[in-house]
CSV table of C-alpha atoms in Angstrom, one decimal:
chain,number,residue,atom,x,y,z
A,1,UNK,CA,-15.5,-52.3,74.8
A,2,UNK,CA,-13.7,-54.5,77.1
A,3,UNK,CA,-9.7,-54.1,77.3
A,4,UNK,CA,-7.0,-56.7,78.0
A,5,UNK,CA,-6.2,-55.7,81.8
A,6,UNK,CA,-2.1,-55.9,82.0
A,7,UNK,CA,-0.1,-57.7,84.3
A,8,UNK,CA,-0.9,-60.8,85.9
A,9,UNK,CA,-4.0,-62.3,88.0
A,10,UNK,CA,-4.1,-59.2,90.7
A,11,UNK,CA,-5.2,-59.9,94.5
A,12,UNK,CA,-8.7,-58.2,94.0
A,13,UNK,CA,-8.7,-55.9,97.1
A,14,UNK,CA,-11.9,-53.4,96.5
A,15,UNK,CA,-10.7,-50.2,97.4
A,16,UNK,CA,-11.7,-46.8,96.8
A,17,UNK,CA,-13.9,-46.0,94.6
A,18,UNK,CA,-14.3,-49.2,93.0
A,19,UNK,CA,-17.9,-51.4,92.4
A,20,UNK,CA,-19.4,-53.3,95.5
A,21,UNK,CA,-17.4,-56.8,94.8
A,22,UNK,CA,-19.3,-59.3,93.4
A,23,UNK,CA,-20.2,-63.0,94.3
A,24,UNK,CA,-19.0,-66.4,91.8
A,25,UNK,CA,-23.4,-66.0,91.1
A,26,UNK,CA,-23.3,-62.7,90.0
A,27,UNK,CA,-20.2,-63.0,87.7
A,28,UNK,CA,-21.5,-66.1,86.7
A,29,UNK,CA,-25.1,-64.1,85.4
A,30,UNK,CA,-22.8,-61.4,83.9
A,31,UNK,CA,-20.7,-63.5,82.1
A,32,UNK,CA,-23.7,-65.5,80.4
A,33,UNK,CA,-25.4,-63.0,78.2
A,34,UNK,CA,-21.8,-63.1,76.3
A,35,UNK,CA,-21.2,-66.8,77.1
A,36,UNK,CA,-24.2,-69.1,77.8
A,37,UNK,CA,-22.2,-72.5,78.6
A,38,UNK,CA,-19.9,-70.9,81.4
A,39,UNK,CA,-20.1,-72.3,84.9
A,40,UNK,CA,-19.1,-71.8,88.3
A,41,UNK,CA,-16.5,-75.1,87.6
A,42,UNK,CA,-15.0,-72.9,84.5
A,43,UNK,CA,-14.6,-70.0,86.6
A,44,UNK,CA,-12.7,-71.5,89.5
A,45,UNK,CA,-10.7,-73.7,86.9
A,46,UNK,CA,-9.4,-70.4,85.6
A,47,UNK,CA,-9.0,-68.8,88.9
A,48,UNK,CA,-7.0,-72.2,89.5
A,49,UNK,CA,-4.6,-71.9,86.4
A,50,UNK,CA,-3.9,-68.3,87.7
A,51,UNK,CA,-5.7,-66.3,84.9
A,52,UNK,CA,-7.5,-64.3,87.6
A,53,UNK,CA,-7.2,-64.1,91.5
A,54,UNK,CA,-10.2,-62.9,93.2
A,55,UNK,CA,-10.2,-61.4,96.7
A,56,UNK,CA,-12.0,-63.8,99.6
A,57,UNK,CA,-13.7,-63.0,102.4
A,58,UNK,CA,-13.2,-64.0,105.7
A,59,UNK,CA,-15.4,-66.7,105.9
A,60,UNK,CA,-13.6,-67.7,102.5
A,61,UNK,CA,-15.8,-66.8,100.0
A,62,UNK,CA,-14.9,-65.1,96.5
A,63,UNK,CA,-14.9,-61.3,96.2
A,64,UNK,CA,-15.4,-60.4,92.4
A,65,UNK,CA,-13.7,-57.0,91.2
A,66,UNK,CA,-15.2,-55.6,87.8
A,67,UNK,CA,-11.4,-56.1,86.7
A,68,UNK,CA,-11.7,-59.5,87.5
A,69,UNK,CA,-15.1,-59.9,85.4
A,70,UNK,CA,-13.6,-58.0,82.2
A,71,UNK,CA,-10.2,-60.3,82.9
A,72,UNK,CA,-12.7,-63.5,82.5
A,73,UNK,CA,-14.4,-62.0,79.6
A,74,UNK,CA,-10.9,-61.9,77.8
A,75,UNK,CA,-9.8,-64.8,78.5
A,76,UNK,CA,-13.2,-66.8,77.6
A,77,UNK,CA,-13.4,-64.6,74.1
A,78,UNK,CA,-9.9,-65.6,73.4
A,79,UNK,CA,-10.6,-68.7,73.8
A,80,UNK,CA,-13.8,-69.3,72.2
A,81,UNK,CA,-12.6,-66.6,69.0
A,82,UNK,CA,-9.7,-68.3,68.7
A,83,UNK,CA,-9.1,-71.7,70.2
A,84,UNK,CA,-5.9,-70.5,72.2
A,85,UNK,CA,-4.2,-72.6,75.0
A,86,UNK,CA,-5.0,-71.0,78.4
A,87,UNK,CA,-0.7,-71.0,78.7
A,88,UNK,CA,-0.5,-68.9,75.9
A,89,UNK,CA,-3.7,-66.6,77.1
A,90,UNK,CA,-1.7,-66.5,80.4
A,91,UNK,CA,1.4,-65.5,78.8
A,92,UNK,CA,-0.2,-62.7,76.7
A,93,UNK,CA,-2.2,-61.2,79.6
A,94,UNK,CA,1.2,-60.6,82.0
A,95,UNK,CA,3.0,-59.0,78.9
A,96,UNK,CA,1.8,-56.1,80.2
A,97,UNK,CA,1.7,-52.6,78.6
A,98,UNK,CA,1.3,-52.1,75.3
A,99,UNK,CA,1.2,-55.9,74.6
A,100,UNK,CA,-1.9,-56.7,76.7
A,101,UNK,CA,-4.0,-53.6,75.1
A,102,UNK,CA,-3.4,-54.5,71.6
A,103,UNK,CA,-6.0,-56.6,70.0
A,104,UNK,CA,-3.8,-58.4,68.5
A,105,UNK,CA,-4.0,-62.1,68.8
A,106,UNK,CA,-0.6,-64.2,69.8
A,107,UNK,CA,0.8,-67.1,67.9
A,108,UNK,CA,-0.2,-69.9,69.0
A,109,UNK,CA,3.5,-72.4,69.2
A,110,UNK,CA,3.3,-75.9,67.3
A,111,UNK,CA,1.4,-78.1,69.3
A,112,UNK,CA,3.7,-81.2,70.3
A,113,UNK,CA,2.4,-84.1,68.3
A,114,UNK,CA,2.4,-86.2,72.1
A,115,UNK,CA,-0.4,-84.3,73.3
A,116,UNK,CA,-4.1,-84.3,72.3
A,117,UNK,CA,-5.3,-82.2,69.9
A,118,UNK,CA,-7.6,-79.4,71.6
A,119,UNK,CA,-11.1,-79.6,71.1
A,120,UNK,CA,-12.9,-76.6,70.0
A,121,UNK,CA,-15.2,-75.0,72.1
A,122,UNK,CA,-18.7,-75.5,71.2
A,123,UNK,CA,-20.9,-72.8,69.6
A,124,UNK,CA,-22.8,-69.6,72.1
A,125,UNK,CA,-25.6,-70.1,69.5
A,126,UNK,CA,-28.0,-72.9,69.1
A,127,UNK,CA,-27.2,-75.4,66.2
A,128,UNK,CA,-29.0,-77.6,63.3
A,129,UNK,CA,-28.6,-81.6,63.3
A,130,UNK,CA,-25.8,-81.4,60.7
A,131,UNK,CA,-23.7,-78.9,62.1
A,132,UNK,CA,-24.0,-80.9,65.5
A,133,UNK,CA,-22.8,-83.9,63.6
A,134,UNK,CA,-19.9,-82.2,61.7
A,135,UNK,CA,-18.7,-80.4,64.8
A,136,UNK,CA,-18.8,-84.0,66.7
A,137,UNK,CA,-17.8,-85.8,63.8
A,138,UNK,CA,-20.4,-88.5,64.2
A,139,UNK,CA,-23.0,-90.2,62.0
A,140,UNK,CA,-26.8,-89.5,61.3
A,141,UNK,CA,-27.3,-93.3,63.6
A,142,UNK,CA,-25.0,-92.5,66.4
A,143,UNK,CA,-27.1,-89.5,66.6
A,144,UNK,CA,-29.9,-91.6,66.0
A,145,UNK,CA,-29.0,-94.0,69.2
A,146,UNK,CA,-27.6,-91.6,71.5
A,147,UNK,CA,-31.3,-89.8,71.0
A,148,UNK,CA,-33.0,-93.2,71.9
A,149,UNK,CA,-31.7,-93.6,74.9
A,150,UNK,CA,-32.1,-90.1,76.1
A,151,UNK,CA,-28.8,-88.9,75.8
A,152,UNK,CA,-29.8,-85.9,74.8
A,153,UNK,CA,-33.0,-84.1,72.9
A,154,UNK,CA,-33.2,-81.6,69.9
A,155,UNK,CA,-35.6,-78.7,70.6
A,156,UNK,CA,-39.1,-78.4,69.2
A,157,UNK,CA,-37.6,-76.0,66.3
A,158,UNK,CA,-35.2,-79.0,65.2
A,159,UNK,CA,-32.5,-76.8,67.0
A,160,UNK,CA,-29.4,-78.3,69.7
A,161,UNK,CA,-28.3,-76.2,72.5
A,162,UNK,CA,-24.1,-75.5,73.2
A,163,UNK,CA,-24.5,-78.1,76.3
A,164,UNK,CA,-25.9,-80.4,73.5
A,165,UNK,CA,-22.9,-80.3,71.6
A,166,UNK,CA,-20.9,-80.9,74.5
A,167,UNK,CA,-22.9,-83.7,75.7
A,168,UNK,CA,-22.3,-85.3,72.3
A,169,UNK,CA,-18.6,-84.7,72.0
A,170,UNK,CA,-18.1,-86.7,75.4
A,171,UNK,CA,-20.1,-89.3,74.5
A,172,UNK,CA,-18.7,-89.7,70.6
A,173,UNK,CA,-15.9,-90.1,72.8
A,174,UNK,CA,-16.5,-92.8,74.8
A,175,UNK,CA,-18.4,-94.9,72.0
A,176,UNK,CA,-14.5,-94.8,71.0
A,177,UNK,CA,-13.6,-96.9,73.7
A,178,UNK,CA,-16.8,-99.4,73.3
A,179,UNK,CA,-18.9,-97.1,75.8
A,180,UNK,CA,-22.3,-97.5,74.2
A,181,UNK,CA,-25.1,-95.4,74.3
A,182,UNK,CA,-27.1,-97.7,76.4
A,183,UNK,CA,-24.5,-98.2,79.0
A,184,UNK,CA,-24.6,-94.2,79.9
A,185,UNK,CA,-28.6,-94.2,80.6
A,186,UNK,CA,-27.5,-95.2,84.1
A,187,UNK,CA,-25.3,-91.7,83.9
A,188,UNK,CA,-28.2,-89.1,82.6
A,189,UNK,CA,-30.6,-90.9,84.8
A,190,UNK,CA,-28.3,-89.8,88.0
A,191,UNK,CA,-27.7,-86.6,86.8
A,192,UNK,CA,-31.5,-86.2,85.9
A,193,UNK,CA,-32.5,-87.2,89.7
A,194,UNK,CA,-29.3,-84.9,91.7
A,195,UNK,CA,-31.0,-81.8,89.5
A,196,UNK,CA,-34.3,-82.6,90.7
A,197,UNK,CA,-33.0,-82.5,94.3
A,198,UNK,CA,-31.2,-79.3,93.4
A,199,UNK,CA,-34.4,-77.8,92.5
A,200,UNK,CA,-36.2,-78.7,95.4
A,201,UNK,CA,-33.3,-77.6,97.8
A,202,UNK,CA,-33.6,-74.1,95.7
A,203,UNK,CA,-37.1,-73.6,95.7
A,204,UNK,CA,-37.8,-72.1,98.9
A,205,UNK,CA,-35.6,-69.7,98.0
A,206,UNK,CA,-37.3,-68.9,94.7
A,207,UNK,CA,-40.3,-68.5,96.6
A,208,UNK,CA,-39.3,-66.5,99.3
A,209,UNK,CA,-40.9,-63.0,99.8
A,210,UNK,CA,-37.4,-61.2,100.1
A,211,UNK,CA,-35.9,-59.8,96.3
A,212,UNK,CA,-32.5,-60.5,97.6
A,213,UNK,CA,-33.2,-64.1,98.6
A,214,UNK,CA,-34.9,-64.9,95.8
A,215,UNK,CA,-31.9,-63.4,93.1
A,216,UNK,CA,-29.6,-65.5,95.4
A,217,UNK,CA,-31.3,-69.1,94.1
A,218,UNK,CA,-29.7,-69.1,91.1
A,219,UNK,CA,-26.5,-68.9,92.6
A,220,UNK,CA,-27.0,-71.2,95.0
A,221,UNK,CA,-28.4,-73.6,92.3
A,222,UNK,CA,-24.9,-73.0,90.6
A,223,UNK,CA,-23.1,-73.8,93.3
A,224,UNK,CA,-24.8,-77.0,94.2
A,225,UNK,CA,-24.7,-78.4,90.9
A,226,UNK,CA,-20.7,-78.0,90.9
A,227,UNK,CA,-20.5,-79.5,93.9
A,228,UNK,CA,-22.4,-82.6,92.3
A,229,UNK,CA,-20.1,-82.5,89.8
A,230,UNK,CA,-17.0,-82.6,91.7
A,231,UNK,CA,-18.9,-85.3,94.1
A,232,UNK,CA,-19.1,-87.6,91.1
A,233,UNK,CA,-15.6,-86.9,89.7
A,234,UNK,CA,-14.4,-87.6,93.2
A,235,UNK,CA,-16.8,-90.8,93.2
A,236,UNK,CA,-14.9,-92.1,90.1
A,237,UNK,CA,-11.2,-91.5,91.2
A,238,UNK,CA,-11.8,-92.8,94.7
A,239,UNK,CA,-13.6,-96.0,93.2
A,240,UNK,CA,-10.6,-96.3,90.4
A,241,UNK,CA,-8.2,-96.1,93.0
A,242,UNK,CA,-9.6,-98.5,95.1
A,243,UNK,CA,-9.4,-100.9,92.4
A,244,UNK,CA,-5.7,-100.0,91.6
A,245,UNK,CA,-5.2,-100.9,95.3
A,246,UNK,CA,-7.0,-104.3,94.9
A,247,UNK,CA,-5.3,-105.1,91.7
A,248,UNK,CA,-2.0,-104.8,93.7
């Protein structure tokens, strides 16, 4: 069983007789027998909000501790058990002592009416087509539409995956503000075609004679898919800003 470590987000020096640190892959593959829709983007989110602080490399990369891997696993169970704010996980984990080993959960404080409610996290477990409409709060025809136009696919059982149900949230969202189904084909249709190139920049290294190299693909295929993330989130700010700066 996993305990709460105490104090806050250490340094992550490997030092004595301590496992061979690990790389953002490797925790990544450890973390997802436990939690399937974690990501390399999750991780370093966390690692930015100070819930864990892993050790780097000269060159710069991250050097995982098994500390830092049963930290993660806390605060991803907390969150996914029971919907706490990563401030109040925070909090809870640098109590130290006798407070961070206790299972006990904290109180989550009121939330202040001005900010949006949290979503919760979507299910480790795939889902049937109502519970993916009541956890989205949508109708049998949005589903419907969104379907059409590719948006995203039930499996041959009938069955949604947890990515599904995120996919669906977002885009409930954005029907919201008038965003229609058919105006985000453009969207899966890029992220269809920068996965493809993904694949074929991976899969030399999935064919490579070498163990080692071959493990490594997955990670690397991780890594390159956050980058294409953050390339299109950067894509969108820079673009918005430009037209701030031409509407001024």
């Amino acid at each position: 069983m996993l305990h709460t470590p105490s104090g806050g987000a250490r340094g992550g020096t490997a030092t004595g007789q301590e496992s061979e640190p690990m790389s953002i892959g490797a925790v990544l593959q450890a973390l997802r027998a436990e939690f399937p829709e974690v990501t390399v983007s999750k991780i370093r989110f966390l690692e930015a909000e100070g819930l864990i602080e892993p050790a780097r490399s000269p060159s710069g990369y991250r050097k995982f501790r098994s500390e830092d891997v049963e930290r993660l696993s806390c605060v991803l169970r907390m969150q996914r058990d029971h919907y706490l704010p990563l401030k109040v996980i925070k909090e809870h984990l640098e109590a130290g002592g006798e407070a961070a080993d206790r299972p006990a959960v904290p109180v989550v404080p009121p939330r202040d009416p001005k900010e949006p409610e949290a979503i919760p996290p979507a299910p480790a477990v795939r889902i049937g087509r109502r519970e993916l409409l009541r956890l989205v709060g949508a109708r049998e025809a949005e589903l419907a539409e969104w379907e059409k136009y590719g948006l995203l696919a039930a499996a041959e059982d009938g069955t949604y995956r947890p990515a599904d149900v995120t996919v669906a949230r977002l885009v409930a969202q954005l029907g919201r503000y008038g965003v229609e189904a058919r105006h985000l084909r453009a969207v899966k249709a890029a992220a269809d075609r920068q996965l493809d190139l993904v694949e074929q920049l991976v899969a030399p290294l999935r064919r490579h004679p070498d163990q080692r190299t071959r493990t490594r693909a997955e990670s690397t295929a991780e890594e390159l898919t956050d980058l294409s993330v953050r390339l299109y989130g950067a894509f969108v700010e820079s673009a918005a800003g430009a037209a701030r700066t031409r509407g001024d």
